[in-house]
PDB file of N, CA, C and O in Angstrom:
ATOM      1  N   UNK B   1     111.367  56.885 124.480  1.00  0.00           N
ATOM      2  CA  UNK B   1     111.134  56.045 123.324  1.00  0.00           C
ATOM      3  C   UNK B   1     112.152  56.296 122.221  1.00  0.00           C
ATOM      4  O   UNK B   1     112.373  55.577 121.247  1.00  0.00           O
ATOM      5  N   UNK B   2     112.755  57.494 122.563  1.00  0.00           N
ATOM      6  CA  UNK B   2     113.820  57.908 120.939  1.00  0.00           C
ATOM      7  C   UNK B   2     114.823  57.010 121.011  1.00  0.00           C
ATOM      8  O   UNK B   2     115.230  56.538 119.950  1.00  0.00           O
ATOM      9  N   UNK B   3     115.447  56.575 122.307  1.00  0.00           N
ATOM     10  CA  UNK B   3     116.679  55.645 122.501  1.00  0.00           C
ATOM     11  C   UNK B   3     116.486  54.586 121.875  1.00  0.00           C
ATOM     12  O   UNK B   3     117.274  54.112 121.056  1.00  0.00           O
ATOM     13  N   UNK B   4     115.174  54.004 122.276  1.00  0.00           N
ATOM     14  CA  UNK B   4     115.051  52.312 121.124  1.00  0.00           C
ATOM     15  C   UNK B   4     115.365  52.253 120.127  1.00  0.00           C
ATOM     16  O   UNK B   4     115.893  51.200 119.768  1.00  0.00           O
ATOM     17  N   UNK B   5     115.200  53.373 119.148  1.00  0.00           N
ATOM     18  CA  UNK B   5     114.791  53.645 117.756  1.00  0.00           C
ATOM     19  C   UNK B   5     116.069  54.324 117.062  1.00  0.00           C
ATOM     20  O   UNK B   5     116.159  54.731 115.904  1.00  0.00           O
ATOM     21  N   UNK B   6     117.206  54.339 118.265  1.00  0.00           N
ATOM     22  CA  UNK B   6     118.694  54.979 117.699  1.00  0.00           C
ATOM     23  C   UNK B   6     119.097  53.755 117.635  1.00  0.00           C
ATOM     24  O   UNK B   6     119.599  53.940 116.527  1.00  0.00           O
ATOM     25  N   UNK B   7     119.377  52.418 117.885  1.00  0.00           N
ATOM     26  CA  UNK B   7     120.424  51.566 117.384  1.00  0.00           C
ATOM     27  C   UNK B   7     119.466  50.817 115.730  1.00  0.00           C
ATOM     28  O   UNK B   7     120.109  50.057 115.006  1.00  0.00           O
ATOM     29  N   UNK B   8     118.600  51.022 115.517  1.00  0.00           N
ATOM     30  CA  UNK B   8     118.379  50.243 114.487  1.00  0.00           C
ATOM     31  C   UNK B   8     118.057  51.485 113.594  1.00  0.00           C
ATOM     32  O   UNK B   8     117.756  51.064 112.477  1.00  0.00           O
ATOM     33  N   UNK B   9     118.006  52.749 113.640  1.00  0.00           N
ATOM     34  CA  UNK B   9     118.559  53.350 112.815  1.00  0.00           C
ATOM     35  C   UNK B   9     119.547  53.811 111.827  1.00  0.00           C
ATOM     36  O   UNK B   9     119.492  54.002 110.612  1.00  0.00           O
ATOM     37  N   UNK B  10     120.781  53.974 113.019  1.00  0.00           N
ATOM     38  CA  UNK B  10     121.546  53.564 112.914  1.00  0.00           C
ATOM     39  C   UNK B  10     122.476  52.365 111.725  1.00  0.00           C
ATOM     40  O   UNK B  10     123.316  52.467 110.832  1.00  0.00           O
ATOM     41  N   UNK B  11     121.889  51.544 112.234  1.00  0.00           N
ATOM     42  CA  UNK B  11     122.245  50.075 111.861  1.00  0.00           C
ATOM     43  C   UNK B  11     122.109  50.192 110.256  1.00  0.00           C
ATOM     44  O   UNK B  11     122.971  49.949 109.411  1.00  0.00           O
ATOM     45  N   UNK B  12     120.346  50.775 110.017  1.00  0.00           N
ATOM     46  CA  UNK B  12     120.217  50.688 108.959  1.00  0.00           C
ATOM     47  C   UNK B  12     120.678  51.471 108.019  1.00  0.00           C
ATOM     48  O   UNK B  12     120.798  51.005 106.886  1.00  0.00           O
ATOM     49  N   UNK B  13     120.971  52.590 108.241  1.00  0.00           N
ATOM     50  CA  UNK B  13     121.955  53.871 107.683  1.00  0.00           C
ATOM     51  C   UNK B  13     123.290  53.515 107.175  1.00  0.00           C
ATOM     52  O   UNK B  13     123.849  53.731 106.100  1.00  0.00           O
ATOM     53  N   UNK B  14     123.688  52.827 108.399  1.00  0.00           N
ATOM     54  CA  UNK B  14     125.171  52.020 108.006  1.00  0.00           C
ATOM     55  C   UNK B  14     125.043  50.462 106.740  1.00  0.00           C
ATOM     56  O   UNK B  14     125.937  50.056 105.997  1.00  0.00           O
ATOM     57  N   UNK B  15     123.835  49.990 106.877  1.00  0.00           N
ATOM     58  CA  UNK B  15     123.915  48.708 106.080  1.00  0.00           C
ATOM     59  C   UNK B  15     123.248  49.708 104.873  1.00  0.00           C
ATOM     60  O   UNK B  15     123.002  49.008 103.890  1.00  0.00           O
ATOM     61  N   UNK B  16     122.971  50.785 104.705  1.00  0.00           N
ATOM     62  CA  UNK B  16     122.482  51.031 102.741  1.00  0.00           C
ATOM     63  C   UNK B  16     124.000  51.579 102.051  1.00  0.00           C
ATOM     64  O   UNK B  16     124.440  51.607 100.902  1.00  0.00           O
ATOM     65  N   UNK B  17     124.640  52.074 103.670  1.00  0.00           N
ATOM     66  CA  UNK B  17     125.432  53.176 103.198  1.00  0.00           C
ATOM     67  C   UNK B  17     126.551  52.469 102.426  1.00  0.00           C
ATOM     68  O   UNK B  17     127.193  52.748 101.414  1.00  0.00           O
ATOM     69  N   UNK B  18     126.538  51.264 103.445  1.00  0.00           N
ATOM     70  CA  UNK B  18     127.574  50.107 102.648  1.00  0.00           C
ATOM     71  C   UNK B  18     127.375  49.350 101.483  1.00  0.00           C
ATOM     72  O   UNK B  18     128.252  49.132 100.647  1.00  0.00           O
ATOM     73  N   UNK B  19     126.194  48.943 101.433  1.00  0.00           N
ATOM     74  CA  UNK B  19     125.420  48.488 100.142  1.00  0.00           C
ATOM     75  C   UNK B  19     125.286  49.053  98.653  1.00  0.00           C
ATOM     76  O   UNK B  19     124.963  48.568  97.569  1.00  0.00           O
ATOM     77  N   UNK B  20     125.665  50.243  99.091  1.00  0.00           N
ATOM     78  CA  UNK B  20     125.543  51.481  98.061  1.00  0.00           C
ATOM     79  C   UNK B  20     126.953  51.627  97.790  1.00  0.00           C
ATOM     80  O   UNK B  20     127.292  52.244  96.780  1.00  0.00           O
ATOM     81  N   UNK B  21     127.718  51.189  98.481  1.00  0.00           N
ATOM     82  CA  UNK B  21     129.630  51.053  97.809  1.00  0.00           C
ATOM     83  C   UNK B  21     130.419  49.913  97.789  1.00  0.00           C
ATOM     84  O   UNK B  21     131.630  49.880  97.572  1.00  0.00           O
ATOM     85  N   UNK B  22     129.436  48.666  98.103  1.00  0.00           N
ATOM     86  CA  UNK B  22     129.656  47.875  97.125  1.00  0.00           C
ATOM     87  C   UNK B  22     130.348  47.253  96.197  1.00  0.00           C
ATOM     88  O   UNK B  22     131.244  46.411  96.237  1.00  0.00           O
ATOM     89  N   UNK B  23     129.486  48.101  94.895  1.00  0.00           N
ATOM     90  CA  UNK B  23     129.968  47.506  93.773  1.00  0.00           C
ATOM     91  C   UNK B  23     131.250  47.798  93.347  1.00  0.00           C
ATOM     92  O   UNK B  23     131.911  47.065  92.611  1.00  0.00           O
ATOM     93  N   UNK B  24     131.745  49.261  93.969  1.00  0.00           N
ATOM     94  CA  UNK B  24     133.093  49.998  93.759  1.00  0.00           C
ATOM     95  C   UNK B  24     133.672  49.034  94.414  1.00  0.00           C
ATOM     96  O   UNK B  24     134.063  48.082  93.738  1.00  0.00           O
ATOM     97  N   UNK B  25     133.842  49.009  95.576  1.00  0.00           N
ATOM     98  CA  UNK B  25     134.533  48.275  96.489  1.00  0.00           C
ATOM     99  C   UNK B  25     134.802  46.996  96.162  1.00  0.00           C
ATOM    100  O   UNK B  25     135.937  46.654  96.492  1.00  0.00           O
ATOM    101  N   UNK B  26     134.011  45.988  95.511  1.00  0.00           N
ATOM    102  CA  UNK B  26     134.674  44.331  95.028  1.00  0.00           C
ATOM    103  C   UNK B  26     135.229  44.763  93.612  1.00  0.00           C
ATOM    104  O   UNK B  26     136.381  44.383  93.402  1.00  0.00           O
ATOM    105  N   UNK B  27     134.723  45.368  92.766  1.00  0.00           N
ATOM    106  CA  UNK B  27     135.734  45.809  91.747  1.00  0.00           C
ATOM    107  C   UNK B  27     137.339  45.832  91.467  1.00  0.00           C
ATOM    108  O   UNK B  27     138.166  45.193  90.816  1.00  0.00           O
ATOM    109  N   UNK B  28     137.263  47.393  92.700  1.00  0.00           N
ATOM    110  CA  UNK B  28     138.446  47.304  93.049  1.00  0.00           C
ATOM    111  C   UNK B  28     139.491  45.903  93.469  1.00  0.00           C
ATOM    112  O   UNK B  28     140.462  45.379  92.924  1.00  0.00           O
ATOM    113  N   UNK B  29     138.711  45.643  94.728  1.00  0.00           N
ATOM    114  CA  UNK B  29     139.386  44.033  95.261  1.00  0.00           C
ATOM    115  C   UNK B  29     139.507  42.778  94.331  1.00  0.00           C
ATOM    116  O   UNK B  29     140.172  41.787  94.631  1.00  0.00           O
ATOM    117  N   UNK B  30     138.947  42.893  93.419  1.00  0.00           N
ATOM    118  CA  UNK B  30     139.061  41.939  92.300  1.00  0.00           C
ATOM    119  C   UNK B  30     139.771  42.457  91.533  1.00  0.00           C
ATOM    120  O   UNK B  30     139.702  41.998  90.393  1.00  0.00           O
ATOM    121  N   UNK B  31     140.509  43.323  91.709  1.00  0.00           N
ATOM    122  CA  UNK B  31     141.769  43.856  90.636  1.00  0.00           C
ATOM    123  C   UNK B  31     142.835  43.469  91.568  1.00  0.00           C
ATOM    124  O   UNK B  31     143.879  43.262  90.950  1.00  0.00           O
ATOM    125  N   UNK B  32     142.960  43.273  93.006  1.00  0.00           N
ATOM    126  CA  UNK B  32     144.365  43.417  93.372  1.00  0.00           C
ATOM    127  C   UNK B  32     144.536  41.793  93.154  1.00  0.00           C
ATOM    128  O   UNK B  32     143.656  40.957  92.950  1.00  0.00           O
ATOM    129  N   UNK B  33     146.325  41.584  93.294  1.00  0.00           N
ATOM    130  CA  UNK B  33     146.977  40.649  92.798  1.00  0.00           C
ATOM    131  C   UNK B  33     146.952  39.310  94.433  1.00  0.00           C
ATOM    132  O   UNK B  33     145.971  39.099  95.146  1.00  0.00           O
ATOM    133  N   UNK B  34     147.787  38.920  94.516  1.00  0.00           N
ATOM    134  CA  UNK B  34     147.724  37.914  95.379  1.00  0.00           C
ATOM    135  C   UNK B  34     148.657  38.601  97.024  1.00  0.00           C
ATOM    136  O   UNK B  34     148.562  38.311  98.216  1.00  0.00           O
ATOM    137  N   UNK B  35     149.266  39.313  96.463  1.00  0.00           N
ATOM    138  CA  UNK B  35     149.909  40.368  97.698  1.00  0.00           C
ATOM    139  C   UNK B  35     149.399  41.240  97.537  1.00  0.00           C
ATOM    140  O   UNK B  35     150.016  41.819  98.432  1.00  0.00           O
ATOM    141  N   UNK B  36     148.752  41.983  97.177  1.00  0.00           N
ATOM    142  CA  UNK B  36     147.401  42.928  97.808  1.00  0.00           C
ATOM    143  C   UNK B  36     146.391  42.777  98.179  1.00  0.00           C
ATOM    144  O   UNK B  36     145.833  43.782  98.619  1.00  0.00           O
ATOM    145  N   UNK B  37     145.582  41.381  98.202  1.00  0.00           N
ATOM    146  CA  UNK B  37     144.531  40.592  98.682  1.00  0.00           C
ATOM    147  C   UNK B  37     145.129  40.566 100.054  1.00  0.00           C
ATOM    148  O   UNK B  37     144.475  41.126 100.934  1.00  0.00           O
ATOM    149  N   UNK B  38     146.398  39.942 100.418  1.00  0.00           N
ATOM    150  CA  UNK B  38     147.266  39.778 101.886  1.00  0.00           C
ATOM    151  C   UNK B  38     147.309  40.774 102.694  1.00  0.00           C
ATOM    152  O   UNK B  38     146.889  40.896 103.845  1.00  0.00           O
ATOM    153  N   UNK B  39     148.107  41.814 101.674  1.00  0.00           N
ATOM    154  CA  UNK B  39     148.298  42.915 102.605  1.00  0.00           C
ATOM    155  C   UNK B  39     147.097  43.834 103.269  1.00  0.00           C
ATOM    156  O   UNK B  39     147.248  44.393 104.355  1.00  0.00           O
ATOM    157  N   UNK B  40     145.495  43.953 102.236  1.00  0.00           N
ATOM    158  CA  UNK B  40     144.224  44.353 102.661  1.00  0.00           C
ATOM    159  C   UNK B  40     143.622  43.402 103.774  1.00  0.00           C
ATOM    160  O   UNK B  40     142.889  43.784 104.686  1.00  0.00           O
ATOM    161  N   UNK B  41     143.987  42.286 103.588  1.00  0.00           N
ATOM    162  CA  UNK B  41     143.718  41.183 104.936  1.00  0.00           C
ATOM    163  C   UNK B  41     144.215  41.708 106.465  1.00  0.00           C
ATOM    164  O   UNK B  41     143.599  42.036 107.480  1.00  0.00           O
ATOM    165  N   UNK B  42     145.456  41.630 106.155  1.00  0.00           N
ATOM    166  CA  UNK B  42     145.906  42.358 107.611  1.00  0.00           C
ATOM    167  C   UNK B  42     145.496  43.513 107.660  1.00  0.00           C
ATOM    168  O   UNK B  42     144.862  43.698 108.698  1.00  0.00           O
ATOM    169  N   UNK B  43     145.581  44.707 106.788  1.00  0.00           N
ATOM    170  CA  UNK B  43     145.175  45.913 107.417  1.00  0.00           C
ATOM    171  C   UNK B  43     143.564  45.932 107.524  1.00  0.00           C
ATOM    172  O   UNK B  43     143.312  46.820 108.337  1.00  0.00           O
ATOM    173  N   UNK B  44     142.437  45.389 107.099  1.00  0.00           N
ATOM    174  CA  UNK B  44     141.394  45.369 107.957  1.00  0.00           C
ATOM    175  C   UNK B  44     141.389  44.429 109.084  1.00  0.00           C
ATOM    176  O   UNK B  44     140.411  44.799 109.735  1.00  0.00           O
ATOM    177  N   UNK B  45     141.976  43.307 109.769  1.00  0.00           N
ATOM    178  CA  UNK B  45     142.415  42.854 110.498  1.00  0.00           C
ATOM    179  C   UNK B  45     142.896  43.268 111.513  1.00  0.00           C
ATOM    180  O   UNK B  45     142.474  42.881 112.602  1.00  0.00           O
ATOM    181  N   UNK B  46     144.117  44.354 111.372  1.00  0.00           N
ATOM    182  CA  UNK B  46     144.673  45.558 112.103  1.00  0.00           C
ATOM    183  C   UNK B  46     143.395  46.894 112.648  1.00  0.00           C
ATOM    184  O   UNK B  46     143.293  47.428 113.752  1.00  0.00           O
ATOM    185  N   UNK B  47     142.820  47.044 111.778  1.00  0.00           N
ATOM    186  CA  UNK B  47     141.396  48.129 111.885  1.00  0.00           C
ATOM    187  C   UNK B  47     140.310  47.363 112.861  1.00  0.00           C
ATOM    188  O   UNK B  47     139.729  47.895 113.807  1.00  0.00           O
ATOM    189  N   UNK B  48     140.204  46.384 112.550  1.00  0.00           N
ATOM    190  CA  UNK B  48     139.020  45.153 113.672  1.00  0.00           C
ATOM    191  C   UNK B  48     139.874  45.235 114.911  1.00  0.00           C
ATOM    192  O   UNK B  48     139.283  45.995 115.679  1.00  0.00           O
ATOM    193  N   UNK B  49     140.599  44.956 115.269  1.00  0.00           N
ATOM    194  CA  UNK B  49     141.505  44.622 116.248  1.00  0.00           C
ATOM    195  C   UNK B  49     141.451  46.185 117.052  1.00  0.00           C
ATOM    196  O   UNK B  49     141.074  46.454 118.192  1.00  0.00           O
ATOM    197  N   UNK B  50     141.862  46.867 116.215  1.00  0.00           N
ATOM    198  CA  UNK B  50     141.588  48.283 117.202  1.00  0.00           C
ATOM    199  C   UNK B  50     140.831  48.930 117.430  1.00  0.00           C
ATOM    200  O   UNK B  50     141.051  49.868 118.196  1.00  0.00           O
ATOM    201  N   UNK B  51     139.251  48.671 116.718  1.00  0.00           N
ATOM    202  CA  UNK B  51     138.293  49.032 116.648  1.00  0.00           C
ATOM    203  C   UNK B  51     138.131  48.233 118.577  1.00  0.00           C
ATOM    204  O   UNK B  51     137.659  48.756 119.587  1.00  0.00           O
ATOM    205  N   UNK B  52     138.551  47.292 118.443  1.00  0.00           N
ATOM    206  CA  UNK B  52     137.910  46.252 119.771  1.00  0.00           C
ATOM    207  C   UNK B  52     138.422  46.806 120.746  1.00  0.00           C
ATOM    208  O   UNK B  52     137.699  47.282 121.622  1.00  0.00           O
ATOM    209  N   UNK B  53     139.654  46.864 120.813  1.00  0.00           N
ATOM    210  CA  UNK B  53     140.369  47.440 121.404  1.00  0.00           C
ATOM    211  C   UNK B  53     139.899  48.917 122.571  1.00  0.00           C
ATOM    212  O   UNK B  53     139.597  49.096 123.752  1.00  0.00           O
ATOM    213  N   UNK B  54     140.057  49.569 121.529  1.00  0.00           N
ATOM    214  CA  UNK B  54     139.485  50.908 121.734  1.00  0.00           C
ATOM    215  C   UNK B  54     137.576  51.225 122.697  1.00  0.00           C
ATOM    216  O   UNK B  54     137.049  51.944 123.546  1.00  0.00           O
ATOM    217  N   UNK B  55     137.260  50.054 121.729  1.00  0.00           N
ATOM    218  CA  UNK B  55     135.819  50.163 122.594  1.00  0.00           C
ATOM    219  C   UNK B  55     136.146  49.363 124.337  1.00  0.00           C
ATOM    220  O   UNK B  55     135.756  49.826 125.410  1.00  0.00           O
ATOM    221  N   UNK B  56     136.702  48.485 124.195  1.00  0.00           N
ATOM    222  CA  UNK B  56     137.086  48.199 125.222  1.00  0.00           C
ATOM    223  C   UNK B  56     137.558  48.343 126.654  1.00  0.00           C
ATOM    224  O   UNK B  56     137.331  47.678 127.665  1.00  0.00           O
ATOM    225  N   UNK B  57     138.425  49.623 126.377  1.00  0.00           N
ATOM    226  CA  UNK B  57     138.976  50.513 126.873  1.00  0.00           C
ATOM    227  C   UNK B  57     138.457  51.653 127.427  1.00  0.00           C
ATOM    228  O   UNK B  57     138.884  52.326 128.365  1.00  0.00           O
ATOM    229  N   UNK B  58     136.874  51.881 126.308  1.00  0.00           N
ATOM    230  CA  UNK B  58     136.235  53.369 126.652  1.00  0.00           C
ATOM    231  C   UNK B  58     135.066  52.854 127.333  1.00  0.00           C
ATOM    232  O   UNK B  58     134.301  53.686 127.821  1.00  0.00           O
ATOM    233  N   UNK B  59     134.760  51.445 127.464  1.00  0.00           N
ATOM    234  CA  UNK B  59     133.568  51.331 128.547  1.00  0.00           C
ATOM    235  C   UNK B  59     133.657  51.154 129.791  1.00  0.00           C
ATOM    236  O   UNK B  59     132.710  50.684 130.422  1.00  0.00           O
ATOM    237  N   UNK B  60     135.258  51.631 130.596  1.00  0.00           N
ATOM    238  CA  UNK B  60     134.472  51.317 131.901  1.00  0.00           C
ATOM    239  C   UNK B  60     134.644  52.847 132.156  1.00  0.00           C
ATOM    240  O   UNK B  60     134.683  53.044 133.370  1.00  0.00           O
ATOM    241  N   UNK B  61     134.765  54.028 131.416  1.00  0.00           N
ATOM    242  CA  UNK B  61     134.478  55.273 131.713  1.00  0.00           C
ATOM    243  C   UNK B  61     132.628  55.596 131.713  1.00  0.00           C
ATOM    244  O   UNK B  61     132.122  56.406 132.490  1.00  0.00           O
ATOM    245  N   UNK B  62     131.813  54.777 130.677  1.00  0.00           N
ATOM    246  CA  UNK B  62     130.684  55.117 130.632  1.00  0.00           C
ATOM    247  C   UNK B  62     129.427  53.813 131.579  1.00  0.00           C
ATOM    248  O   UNK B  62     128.198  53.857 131.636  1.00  0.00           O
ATOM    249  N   UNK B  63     130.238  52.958 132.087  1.00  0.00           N
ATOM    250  CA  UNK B  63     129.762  52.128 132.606  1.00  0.00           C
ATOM    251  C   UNK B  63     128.473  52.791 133.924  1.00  0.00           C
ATOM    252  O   UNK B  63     127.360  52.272 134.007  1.00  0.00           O
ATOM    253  N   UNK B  64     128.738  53.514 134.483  1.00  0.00           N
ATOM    254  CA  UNK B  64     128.280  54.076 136.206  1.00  0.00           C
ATOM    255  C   UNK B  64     127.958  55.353 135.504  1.00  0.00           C
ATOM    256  O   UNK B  64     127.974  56.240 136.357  1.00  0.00           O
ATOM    257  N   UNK B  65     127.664  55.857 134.288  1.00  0.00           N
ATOM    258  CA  UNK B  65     127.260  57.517 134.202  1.00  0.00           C
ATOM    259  C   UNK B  65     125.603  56.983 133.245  1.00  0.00           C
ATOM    260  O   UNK B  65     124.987  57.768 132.525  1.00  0.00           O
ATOM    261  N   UNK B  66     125.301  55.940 133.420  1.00  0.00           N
ATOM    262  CA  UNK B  66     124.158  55.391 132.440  1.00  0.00           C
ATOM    263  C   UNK B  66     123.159  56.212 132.995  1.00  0.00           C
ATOM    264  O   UNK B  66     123.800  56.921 133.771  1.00  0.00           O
ATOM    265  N   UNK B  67     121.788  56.601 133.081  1.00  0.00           N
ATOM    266  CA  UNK B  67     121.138  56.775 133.819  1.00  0.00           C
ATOM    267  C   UNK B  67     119.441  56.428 133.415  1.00  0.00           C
ATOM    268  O   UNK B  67     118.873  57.468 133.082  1.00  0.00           O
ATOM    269  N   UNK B  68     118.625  55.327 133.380  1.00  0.00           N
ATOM    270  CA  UNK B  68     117.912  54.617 133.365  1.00  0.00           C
ATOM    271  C   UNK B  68     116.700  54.771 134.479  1.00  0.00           C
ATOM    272  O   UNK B  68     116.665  54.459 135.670  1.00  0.00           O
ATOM    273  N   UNK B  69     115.541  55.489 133.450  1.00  0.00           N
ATOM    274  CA  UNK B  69     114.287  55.168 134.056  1.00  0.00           C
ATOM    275  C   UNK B  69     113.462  53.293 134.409  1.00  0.00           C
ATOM    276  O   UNK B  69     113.096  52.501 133.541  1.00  0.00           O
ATOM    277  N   UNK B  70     113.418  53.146 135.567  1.00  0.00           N
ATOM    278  CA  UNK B  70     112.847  52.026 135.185  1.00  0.00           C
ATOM    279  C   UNK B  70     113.599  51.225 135.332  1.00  0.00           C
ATOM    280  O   UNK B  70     113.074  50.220 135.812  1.00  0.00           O
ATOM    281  N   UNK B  71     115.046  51.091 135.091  1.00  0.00           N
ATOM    282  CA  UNK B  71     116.296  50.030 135.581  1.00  0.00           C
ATOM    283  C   UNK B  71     117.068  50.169 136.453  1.00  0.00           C
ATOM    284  O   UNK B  71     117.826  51.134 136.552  1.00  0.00           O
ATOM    285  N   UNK B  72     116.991  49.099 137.332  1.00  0.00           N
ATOM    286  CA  UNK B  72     117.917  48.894 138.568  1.00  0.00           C
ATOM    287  C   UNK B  72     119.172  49.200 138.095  1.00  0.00           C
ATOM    288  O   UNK B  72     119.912  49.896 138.789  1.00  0.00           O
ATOM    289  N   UNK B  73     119.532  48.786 137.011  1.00  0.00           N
ATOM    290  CA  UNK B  73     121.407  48.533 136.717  1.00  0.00           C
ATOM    291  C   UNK B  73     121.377  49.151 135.240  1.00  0.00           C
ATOM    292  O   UNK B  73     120.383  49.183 134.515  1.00  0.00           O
ATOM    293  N   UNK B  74     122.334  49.514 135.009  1.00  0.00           N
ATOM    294  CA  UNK B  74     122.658  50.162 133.635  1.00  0.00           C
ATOM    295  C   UNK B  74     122.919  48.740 132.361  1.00  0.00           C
ATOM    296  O   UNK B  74     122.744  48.923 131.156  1.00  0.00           O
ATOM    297  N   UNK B  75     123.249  47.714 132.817  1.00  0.00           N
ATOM    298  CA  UNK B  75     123.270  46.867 131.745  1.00  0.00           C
ATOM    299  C   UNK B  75     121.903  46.033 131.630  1.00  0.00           C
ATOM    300  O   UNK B  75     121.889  45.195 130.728  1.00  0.00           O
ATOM    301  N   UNK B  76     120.862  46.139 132.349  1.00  0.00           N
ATOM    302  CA  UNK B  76     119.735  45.489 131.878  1.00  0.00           C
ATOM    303  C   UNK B  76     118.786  46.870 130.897  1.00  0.00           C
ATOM    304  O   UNK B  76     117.804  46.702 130.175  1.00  0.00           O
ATOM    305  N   UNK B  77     119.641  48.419 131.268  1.00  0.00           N
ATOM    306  CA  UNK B  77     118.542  49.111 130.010  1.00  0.00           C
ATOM    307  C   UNK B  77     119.434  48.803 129.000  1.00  0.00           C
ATOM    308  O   UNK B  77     118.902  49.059 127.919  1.00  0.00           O
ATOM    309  N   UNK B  78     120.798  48.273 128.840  1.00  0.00           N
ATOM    310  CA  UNK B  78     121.695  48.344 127.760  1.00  0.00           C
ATOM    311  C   UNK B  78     121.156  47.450 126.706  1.00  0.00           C
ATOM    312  O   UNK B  78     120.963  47.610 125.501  1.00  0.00           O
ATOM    313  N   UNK B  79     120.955  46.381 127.590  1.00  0.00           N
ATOM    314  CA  UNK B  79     120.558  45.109 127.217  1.00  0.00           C
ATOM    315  C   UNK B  79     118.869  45.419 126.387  1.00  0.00           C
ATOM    316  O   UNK B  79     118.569  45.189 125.215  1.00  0.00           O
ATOM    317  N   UNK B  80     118.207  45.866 127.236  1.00  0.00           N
ATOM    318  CA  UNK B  80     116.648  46.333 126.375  1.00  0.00           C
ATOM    319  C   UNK B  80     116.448  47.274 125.457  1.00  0.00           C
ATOM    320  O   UNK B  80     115.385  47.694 124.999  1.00  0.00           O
ATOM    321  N   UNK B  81     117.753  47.632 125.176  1.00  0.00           N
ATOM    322  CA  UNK B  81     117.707  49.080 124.344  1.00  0.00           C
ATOM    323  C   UNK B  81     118.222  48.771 122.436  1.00  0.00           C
ATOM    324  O   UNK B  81     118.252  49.713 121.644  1.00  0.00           O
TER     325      UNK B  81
END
């Protein structure tokens, strides 16, 4: 039962943690000029992109090491979890 209860933990940890920096955070971005709005575009752009990337890359190492009470296949507990 602890596995269910790690992705929306999680989740929610990450959405106060962000919520809570915020207000710093558009502040700031509402100070930069019209080429620093650009250049923060691409580099979180650049950060998304390798974020994808990277996960991409590291799932077919964990694909076949799943190990699931109750599920035939590792992507239907992925999927219920």
């Amino acid at each position: 039962q602890a596995a269910i209860w790690n992705q929306p933990s999680w989740f929610l940890s990450a959405l106060t943690a962000s919520n809570l920096a915020m207000p710093a955070v558009l502040k700031r971005t509402a100070a930069l000029s019209k080429a620093g709005l650009e250049k923060l575009f691409y580099a979180l752009t650049a950060v998304s992109v390798l974020q994808k990337v990277s996960f991409s890359n590291t799932a077919r190492f964990h694909e076949h090491n799943i190990v699931a009470k109750g599920a035939e296949h590792s992507l239907v507990w992925n999927m219920t979890r």
